[in-house]
Short mmCIF file of C-alpha atoms and ligand atoms in Angstrom, two decimals:
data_model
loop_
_atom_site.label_atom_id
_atom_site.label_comp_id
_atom_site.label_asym_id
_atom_site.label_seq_id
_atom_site.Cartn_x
_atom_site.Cartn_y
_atom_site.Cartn_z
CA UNK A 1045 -23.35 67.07 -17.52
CA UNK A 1046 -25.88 64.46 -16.80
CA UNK A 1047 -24.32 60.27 -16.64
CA UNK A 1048 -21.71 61.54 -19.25
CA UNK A 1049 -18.64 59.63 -17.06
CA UNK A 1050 -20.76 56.59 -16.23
CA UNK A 1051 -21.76 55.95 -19.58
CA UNK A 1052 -18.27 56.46 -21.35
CA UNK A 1053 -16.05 55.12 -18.54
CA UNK A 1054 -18.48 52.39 -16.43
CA UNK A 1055 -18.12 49.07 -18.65
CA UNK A 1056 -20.82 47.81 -16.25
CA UNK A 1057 -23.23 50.70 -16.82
CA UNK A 1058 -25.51 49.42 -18.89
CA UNK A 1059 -25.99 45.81 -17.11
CA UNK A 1060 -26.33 47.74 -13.89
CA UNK A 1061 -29.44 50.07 -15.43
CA UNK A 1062 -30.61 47.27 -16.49
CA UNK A 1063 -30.82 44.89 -13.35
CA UNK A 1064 -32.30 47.98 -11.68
CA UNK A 1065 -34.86 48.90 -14.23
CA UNK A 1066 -35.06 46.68 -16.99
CA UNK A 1067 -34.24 47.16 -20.74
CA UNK A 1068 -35.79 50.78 -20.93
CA UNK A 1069 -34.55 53.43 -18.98
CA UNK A 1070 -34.00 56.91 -18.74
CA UNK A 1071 -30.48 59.14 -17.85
CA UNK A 1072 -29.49 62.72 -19.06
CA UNK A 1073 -25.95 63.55 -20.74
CA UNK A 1074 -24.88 67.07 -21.87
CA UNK A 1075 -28.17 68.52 -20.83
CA UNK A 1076 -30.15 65.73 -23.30
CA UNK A 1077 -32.88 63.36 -21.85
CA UNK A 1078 -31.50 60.11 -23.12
CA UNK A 1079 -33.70 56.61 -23.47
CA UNK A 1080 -31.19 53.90 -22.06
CA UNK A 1081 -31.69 50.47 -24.37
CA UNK A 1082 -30.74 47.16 -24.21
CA UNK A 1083 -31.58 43.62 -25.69
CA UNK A 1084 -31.45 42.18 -28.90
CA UNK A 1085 -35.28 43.31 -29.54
CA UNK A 1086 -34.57 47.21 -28.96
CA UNK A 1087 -31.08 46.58 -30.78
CA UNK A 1088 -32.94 45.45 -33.71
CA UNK A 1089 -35.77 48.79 -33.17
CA UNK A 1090 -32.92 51.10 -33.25
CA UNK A 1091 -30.96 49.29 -36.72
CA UNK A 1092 -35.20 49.29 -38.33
CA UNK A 1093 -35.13 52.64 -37.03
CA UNK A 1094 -32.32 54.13 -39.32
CA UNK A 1095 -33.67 57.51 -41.31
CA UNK A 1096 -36.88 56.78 -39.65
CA UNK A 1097 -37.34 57.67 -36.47
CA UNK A 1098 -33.16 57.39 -35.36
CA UNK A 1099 -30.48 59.13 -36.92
CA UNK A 1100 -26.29 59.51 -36.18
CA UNK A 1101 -25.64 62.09 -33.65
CA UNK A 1102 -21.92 63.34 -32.89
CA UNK A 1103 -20.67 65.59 -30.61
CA UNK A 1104 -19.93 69.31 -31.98
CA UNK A 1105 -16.15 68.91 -31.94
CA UNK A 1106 -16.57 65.33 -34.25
CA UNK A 1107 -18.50 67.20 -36.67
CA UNK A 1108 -16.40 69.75 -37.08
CA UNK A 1109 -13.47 67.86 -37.73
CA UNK A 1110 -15.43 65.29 -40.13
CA UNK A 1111 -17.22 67.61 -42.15
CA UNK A 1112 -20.61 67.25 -43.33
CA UNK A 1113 -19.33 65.08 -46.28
CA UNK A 1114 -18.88 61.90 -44.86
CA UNK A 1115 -20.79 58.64 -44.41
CA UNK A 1116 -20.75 59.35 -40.86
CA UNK A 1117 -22.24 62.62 -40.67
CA UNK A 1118 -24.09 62.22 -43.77
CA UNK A 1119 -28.47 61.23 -43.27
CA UNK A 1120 -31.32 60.05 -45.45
CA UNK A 1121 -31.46 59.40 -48.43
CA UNK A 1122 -28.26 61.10 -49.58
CA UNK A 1123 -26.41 58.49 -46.74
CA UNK A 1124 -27.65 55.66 -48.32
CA UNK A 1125 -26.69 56.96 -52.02
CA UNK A 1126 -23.34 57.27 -50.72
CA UNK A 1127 -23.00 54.01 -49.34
CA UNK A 1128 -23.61 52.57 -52.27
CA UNK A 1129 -21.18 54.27 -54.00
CA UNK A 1130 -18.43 53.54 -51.01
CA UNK A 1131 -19.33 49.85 -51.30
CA UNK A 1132 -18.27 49.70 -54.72
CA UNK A 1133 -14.39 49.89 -52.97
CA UNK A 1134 -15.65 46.86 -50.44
CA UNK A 1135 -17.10 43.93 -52.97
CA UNK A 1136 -15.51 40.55 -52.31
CA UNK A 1137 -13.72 41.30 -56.16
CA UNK A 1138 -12.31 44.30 -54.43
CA UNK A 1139 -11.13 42.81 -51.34
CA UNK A 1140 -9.26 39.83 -53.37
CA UNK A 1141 -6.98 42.39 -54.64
CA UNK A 1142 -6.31 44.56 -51.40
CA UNK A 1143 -5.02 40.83 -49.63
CA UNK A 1144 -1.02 40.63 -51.63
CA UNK A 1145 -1.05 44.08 -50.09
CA UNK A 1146 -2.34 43.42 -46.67
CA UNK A 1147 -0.05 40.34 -46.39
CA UNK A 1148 3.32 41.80 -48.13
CA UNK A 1149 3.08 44.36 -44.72
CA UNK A 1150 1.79 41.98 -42.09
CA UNK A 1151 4.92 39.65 -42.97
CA UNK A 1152 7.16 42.47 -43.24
CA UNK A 1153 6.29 43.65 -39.86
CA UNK A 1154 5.98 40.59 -37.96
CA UNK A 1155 9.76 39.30 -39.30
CA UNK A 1156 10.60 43.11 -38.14
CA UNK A 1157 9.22 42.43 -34.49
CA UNK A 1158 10.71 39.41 -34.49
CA UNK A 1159 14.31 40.41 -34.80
CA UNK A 1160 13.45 42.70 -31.92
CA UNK A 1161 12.11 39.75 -29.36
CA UNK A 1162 10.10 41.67 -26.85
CA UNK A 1163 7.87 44.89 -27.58
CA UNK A 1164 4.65 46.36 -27.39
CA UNK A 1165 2.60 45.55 -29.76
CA UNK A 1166 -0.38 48.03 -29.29
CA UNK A 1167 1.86 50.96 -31.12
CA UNK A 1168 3.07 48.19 -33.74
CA UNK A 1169 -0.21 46.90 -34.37
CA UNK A 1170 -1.37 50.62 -34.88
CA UNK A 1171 1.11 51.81 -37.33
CA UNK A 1172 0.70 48.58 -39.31
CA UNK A 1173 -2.78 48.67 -39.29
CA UNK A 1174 -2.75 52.93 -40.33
CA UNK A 1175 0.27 51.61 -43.49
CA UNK A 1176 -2.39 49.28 -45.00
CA UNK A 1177 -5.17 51.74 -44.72
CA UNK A 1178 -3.21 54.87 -45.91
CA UNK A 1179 -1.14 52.58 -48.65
CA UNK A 1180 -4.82 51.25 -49.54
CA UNK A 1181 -6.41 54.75 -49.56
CA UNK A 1182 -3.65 57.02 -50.90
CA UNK A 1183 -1.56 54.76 -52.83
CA UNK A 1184 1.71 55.09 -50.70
CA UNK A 1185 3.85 52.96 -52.07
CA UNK A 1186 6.52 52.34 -49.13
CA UNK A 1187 5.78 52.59 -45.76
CA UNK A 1188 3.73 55.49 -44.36
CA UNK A 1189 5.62 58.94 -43.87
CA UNK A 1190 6.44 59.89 -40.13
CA UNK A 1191 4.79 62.90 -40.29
CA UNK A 1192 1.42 61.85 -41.84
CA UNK A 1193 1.36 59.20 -38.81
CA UNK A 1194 1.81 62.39 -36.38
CA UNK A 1195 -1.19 64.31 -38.12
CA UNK A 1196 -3.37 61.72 -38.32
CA UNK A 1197 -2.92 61.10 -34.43
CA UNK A 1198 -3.58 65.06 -34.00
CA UNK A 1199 -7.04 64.71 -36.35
CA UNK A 1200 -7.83 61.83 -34.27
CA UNK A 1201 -7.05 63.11 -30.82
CA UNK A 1202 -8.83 66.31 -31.33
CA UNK A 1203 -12.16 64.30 -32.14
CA UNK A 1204 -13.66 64.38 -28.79
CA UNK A 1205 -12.89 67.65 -27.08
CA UNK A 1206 -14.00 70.97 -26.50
CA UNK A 1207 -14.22 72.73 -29.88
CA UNK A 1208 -12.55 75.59 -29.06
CA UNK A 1209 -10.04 76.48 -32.45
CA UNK A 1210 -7.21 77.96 -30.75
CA UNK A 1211 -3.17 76.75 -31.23
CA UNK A 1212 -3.14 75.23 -27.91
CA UNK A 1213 -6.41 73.39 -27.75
CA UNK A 1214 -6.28 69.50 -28.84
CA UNK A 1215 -9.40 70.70 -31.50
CA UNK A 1216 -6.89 73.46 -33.06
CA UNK A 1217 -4.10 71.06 -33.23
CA UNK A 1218 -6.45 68.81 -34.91
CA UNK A 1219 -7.95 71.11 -37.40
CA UNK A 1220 -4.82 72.20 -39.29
CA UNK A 1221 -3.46 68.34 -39.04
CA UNK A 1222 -6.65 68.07 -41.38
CA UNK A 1223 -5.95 70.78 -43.40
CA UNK A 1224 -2.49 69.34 -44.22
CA UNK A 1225 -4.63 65.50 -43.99
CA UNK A 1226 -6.76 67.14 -47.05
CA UNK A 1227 -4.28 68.34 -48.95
CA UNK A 1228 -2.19 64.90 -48.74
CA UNK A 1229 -5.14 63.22 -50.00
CA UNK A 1230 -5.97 66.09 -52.73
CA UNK A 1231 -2.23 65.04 -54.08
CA UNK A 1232 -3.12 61.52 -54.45
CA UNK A 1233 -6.32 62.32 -56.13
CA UNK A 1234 -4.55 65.01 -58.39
CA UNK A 1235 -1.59 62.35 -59.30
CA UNK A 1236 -3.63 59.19 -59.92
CA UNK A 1237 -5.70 61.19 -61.98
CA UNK A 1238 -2.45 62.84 -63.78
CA UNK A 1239 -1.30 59.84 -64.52
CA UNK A 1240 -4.27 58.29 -66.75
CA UNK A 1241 -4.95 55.05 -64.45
CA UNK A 1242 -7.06 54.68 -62.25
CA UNK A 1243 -5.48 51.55 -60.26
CA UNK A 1244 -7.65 48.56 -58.12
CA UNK A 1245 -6.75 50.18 -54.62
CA UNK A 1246 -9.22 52.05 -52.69
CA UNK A 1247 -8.63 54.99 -54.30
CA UNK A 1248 -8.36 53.93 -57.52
CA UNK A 1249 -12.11 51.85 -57.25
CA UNK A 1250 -13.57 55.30 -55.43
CA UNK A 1251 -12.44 57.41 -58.50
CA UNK A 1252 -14.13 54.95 -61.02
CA UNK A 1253 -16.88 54.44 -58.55
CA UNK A 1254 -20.37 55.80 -60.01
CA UNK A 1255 -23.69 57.09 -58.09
CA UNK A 1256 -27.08 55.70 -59.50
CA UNK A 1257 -27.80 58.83 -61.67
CA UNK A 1258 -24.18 57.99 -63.27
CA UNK A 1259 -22.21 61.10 -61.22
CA UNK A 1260 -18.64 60.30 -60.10
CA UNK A 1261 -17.76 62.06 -56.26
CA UNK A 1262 -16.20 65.15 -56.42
CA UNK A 1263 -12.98 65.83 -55.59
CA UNK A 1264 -14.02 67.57 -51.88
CA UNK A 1265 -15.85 64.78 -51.06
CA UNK A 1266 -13.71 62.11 -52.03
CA UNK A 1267 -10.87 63.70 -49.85
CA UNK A 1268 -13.63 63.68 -47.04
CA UNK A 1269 -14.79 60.04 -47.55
CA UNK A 1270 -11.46 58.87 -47.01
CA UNK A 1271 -10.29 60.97 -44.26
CA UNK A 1272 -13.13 59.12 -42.57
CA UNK A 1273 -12.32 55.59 -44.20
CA UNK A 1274 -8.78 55.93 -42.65
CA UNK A 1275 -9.60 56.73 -39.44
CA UNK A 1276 -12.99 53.90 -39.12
CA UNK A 1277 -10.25 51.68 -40.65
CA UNK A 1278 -7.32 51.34 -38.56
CA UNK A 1279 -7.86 52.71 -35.07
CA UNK A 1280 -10.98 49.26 -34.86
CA UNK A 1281 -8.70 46.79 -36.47
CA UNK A 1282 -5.80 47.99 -34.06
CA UNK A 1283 -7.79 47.17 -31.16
CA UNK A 1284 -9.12 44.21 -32.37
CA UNK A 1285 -5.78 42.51 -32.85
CA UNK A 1286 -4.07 43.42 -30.31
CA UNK A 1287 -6.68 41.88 -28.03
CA UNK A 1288 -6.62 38.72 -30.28
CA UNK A 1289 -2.65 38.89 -29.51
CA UNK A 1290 -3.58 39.01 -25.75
CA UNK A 1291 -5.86 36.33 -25.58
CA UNK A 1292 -4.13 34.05 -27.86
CA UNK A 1293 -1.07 34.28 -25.09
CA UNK A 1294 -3.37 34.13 -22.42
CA UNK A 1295 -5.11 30.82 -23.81
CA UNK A 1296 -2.42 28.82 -25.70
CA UNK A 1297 -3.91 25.94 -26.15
CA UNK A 1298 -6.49 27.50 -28.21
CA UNK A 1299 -3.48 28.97 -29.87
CA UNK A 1300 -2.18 25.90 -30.23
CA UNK A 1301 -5.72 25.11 -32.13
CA UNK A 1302 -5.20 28.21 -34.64
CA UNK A 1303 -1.71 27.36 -35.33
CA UNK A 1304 -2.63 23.20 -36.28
CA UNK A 1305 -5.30 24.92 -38.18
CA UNK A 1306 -3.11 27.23 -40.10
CA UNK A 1307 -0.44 24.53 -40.39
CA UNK A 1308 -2.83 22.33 -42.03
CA UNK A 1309 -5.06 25.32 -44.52
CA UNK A 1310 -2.62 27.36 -45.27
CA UNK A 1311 0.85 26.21 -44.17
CA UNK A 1312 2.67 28.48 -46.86
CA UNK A 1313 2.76 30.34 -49.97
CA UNK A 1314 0.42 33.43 -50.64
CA UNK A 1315 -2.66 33.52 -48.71
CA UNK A 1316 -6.01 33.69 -50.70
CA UNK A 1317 -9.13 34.20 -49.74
CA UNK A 1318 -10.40 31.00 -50.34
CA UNK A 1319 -8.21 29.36 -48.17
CA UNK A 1320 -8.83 32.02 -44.93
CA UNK A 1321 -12.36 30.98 -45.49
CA UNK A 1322 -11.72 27.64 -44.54
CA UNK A 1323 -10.13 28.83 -41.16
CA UNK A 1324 -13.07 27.39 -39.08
CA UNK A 1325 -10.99 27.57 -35.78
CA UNK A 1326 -9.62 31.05 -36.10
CA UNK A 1327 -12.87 32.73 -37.57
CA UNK A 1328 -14.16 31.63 -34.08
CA UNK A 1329 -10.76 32.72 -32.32
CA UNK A 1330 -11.26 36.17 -33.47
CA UNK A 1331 -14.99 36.44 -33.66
CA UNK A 1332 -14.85 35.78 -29.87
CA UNK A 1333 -12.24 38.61 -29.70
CA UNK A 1334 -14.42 41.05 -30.50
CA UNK A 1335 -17.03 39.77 -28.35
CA UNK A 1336 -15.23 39.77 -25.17
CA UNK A 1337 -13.74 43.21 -26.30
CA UNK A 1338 -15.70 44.83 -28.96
CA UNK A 1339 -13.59 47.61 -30.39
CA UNK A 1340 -17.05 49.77 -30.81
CA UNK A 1341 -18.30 50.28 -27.31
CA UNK A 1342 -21.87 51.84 -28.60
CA UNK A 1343 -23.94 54.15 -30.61
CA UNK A 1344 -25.42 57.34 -30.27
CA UNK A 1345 -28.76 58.01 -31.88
CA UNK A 1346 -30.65 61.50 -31.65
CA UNK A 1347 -34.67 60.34 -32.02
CA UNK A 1348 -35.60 62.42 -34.92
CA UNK A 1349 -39.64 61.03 -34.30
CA UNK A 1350 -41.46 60.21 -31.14
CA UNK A 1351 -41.62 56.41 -31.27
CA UNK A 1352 -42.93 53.27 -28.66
CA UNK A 1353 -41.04 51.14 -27.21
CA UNK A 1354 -41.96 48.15 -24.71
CA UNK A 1355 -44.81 50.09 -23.55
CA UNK A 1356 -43.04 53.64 -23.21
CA UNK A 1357 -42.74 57.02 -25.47
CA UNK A 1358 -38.95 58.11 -26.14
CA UNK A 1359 -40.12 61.82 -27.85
CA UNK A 1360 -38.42 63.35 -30.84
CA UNK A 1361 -34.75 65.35 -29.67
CA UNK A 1362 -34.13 62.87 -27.16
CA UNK A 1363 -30.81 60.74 -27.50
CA UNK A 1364 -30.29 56.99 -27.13
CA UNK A 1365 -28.63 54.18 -28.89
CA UNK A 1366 -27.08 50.34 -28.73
CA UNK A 1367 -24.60 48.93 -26.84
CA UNK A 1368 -22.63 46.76 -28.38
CA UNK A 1369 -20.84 45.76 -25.14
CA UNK A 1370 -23.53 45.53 -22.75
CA UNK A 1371 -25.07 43.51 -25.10
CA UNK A 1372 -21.87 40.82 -25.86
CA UNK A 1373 -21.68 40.58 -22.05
CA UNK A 1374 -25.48 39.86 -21.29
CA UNK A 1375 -25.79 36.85 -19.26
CA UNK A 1376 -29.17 35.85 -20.65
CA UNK A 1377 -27.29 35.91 -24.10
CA UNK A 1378 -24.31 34.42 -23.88
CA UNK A 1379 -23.46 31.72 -21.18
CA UNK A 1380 -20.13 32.72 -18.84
CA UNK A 1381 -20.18 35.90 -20.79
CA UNK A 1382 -16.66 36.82 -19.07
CA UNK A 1383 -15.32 33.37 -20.33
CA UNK A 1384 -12.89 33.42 -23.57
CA UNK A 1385 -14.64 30.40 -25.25
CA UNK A 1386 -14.31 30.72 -28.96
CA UNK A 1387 -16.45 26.65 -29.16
CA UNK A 1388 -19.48 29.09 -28.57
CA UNK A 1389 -19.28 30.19 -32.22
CA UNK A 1390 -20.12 26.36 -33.27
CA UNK A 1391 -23.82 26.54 -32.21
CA UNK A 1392 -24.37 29.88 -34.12
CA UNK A 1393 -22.78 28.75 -37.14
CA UNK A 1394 -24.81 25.42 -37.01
CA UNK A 1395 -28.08 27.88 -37.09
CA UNK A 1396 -26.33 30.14 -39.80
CA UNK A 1397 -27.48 29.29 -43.37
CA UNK A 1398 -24.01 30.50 -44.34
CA UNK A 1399 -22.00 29.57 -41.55
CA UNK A 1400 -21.27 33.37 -41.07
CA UNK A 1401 -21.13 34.31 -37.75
CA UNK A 1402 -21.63 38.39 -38.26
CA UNK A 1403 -24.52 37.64 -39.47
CA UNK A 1404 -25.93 37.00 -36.29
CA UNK A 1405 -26.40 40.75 -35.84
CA UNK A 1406 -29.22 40.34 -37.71
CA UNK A 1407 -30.64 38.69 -34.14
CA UNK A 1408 -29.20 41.54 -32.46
CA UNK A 1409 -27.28 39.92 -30.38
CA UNK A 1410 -23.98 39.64 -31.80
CA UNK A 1411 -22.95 43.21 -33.36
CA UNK A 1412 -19.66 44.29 -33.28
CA UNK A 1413 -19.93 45.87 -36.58
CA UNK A 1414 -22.73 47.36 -35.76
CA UNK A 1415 -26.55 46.50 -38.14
CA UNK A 1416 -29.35 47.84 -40.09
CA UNK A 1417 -28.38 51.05 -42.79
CA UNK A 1418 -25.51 51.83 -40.63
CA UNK A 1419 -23.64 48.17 -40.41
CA UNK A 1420 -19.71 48.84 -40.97
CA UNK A 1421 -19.22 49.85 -44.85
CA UNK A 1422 -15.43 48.18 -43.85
CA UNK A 1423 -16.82 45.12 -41.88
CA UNK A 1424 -15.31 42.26 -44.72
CA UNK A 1425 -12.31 44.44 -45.46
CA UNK A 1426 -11.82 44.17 -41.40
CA UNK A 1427 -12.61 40.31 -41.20
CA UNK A 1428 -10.48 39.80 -43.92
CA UNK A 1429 -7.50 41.48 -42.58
CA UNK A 1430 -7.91 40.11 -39.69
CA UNK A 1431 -7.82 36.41 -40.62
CA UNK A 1432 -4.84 37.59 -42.61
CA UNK A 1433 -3.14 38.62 -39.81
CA UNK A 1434 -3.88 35.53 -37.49
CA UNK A 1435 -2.65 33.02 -40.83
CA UNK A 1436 0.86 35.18 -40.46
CA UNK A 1437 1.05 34.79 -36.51
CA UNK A 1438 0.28 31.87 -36.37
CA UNK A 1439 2.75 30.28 -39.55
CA UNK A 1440 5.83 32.33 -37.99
CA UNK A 1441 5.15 33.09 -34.13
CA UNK A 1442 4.80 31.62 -30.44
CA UNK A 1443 3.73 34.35 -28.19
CA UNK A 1444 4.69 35.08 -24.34
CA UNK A 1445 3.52 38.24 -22.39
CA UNK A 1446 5.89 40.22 -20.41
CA UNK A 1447 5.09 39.45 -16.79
CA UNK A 1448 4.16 42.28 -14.43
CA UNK A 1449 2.60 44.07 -16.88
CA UNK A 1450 -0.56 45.65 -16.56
CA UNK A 1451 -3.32 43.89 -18.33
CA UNK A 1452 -5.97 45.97 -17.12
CA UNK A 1453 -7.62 47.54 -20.32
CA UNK A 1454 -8.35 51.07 -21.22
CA UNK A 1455 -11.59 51.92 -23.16
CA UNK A 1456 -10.91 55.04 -24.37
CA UNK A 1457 -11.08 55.37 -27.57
CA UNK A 1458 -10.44 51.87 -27.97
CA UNK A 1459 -10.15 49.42 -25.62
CA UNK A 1460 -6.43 47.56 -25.38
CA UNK A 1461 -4.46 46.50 -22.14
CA UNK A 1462 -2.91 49.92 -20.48
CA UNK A 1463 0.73 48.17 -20.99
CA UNK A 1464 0.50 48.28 -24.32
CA UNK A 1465 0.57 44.52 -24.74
CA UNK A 1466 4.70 43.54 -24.17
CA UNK A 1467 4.96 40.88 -25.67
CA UNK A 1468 8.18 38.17 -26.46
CA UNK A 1469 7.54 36.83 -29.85
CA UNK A 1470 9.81 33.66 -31.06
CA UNK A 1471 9.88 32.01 -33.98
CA UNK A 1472 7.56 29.16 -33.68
CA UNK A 1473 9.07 25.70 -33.35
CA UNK A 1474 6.72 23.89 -35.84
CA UNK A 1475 7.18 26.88 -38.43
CA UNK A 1476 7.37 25.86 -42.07
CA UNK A 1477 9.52 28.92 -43.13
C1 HEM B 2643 -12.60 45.29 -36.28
C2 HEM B 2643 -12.75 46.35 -37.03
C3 HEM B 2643 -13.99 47.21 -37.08
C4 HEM B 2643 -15.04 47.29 -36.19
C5 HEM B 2643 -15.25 46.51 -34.91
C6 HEM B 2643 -15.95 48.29 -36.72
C7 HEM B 2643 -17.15 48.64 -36.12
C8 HEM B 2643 -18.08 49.52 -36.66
C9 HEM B 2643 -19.37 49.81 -36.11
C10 HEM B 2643 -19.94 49.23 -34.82
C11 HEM B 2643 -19.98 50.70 -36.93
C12 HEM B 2643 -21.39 51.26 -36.77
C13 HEM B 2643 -21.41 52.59 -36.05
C14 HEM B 2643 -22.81 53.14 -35.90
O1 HEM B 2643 -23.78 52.37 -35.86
O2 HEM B 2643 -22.93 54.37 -35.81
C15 HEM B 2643 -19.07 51.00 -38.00
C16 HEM B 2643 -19.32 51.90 -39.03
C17 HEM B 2643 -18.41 52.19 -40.02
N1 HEM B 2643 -17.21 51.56 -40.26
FE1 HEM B 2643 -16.37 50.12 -39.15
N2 HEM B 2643 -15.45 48.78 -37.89
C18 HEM B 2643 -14.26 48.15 -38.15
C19 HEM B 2643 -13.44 48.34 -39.25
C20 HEM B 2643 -13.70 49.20 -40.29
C21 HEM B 2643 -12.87 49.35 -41.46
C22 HEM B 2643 -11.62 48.53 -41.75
C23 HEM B 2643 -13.44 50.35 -42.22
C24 HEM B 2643 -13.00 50.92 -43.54
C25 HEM B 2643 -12.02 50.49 -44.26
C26 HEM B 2643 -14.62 50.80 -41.52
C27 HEM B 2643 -15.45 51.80 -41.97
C28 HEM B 2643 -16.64 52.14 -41.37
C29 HEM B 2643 -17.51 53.19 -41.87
C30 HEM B 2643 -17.25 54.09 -43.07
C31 HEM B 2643 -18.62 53.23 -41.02
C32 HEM B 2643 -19.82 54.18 -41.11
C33 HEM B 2643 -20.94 53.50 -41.82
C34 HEM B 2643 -22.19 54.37 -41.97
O3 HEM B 2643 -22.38 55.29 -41.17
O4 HEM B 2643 -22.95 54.08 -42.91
N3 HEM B 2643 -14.74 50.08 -40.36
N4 HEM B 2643 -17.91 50.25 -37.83
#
């Protein structure tokens, strides 16, 4: 079994390898010889390294349950094809028309929780999160059925077990909630093509969406693609704001910064994008979120070709991979790395042409989304909801956690607090509405 509970379950791992042999190392899991990474430098080897000398590796119960028609399981040349065509659904044209959408269901469910006072907000956060992405992707017009939810938890539970296909096994559960998944999504294909309009949803730009030889994606595919899109989409935002939610009760006077901010950008009305751009103060709010608690752990690699690094040979079959955490928490990178200090997003933005602070992953130090060919397809789709979500908050809500709760955060498959995140939420005293 080689490391295999260290490396998924010790957050300090990584640092610990490291201190003990510096940033290359060797450890075995499942059987594999596996070259341990770490630094910006090797970070930035292994996103060069895409369909050259790295590519994606799953485990065999992921694959299954993906398919081989997805951007995740897909290599080469044919990957980068396809991402092409995905992006089409992800241009900043795109993304102006998914935000009424986005913000008609963030302010539905945040007046919803706050007629209800106290609750948890991981399992709110979640379904909100999977009713933008499935009302995005499949064009449901009011909020997501119950029993789509349910399946898409039993695709998404079964993705990293055993793959044995039987009715009681968590991978047989999963594989007919994806048969039933498909054939949702086949609908929606079959009826927005039925009905002669394509639509500007995800759906609707992925139908029109052409490859470079001029070839729409087939109908199989298509189904695939965004079986995968939902799932990357909702389960990373979820954590991601229900951390911000934490921290934002934990430090409220940089709340307190946000909501000024929001009070003074974009105090009512329909959000646009223009004016969430201009949210200096929150942009650093949430970009230190996912710093402190990057929703993406890491990322396997299989070495397809023997290549050097620092002085050492990592041969072909051999795994290895970044670590987006070990990395966000590296001393040597970022000062107090424990600390919640969103201020530290000033300096990189003063040495950012475009004051974009994701694009520091192009140093390798700052990736929660990931770099090189395999950077998030959904990484503005993500920011942009997410800055959505903070405006709302912030224009309607003072937050107060639920004492005696425990904070203590899980990390599997996303990390949140193991309470769930009880929360009081009150309408805020300075509120416009
Ligand atoms: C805060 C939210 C999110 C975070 C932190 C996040 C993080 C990441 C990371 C680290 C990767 C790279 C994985 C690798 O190197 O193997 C990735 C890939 C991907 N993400 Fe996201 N993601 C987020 C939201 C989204 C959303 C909203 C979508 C879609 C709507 C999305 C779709 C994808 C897809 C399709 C890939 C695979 C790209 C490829 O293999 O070419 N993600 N994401």
């Amino acid at each position: 079994m080689g490391e295999w509970f260290q490396i998924l379950f010790n957050p300090r791992f990584g640092a610990e390898r490291k201190a003990e042999f510096g940033p290359v190392s060797r450890t075995r899991l499942f059987n594999r010889d596996m070259a341990l990474l770490s630094g910006p430098e090797n970070n930035l080897l292994l996103f060069r390294g895409e369909h050259k000398f790295v590519e994606a590796t799953w485990p065999a119960s992921t694959l299954k349950l993906l398919g081989p028609n997805t951007l995740s399981t897909q290599e080469g040349e044919l990957h980068l094809r396809r991402r092409r065509l995905l992006a089409q659904a992800f241009r900043p044209k795109a993304l102006v028309g998914y935000l009424p959408l986005m913000e008609a269901r963030i302010s539905a469910a945040i007046e919803r929780w706050l007629q209800r006072g106290e609750l948890a907000l991981y399992p709110e956060i979640r379904a909100l999160t999977f009713d933008i992405a499935a009302a995005l992707m499949m064009g449901a017009h009011e909020r997501t059925d119950a029993a789509l939810v349910r399946d898409f938890e039993t695709f998404a539970a079964g993705l990293f077990t055993i793959p044995a296909d039987l009715p009681v096994t968590a991978f047989g559960r999963a594989k007919r909630a994806r048969r039933r998944l498909i054939a949702h999504l086949h609908a929606a294909i079959d009826a927005r093509l039925g009905s002669g309009e394509t639509g500007q949803d995800v759906l609707g730009l992925l139908l029109a969406a052409r490859d470079d030889d001029g070839s729409a994606l087939g109908r199989e595919e298509l189904a695939e693609q965004m079986l995968v899109l939902l799932f990357a989409g909702h389960e990373t935002l979820t954590s991601g704001l229900t951390n911000f939610c934490m921290l934002m009760a934990q430090h409220p006077e940089v709340y307190a910064r946000v909501c000024a901010e929001v009070d003074r950008v974009a105090p009512r009305g329909p959000l646009t994008v223009e004016a969430l751009g201009r949210l200096a103060d929150t942009e650093r709010a949430l970009a230190e979120t996912l710093r402190l608690q990057p929703p993406v752990a890491a990322a396997f690699r299989k070495c397809t070709r023997t290549f050097e690094v620092a002085g050492f040979t990592v041969p072909a079959g051999w795994l290895t991979g970044y670590r987006i955490r070990d990395t966000h928490r590296d001393g040597a990178l970022f000062a107090e790395p424990g600390r919640f200090d969103p201020d530290r997003f000033a300096v990189f933005e003063e040495t950012c042409p475009h004051g974009r602070v994701h694009a520091h992953a192009h140093e390798g130090r700052y990736l929660p989304f990931g770099g090189g060919a395999r950077i998030c397809l959904g990484m503005e789709f993500a920011r942009l909801e997410m800055r959505a979500f903070a405006a709302l908050l912030a224009r309607r809500c003072a937050l107060t956690l639920a004492p005696g709760q425990d904070l203590t955060m899980k990390q599997v498959p996303v990390p949140r607090p193991r309470s769930g995140l009880v929360t009081r939420l009150s309408p805020r005293a300075t509120t416009t509405h």
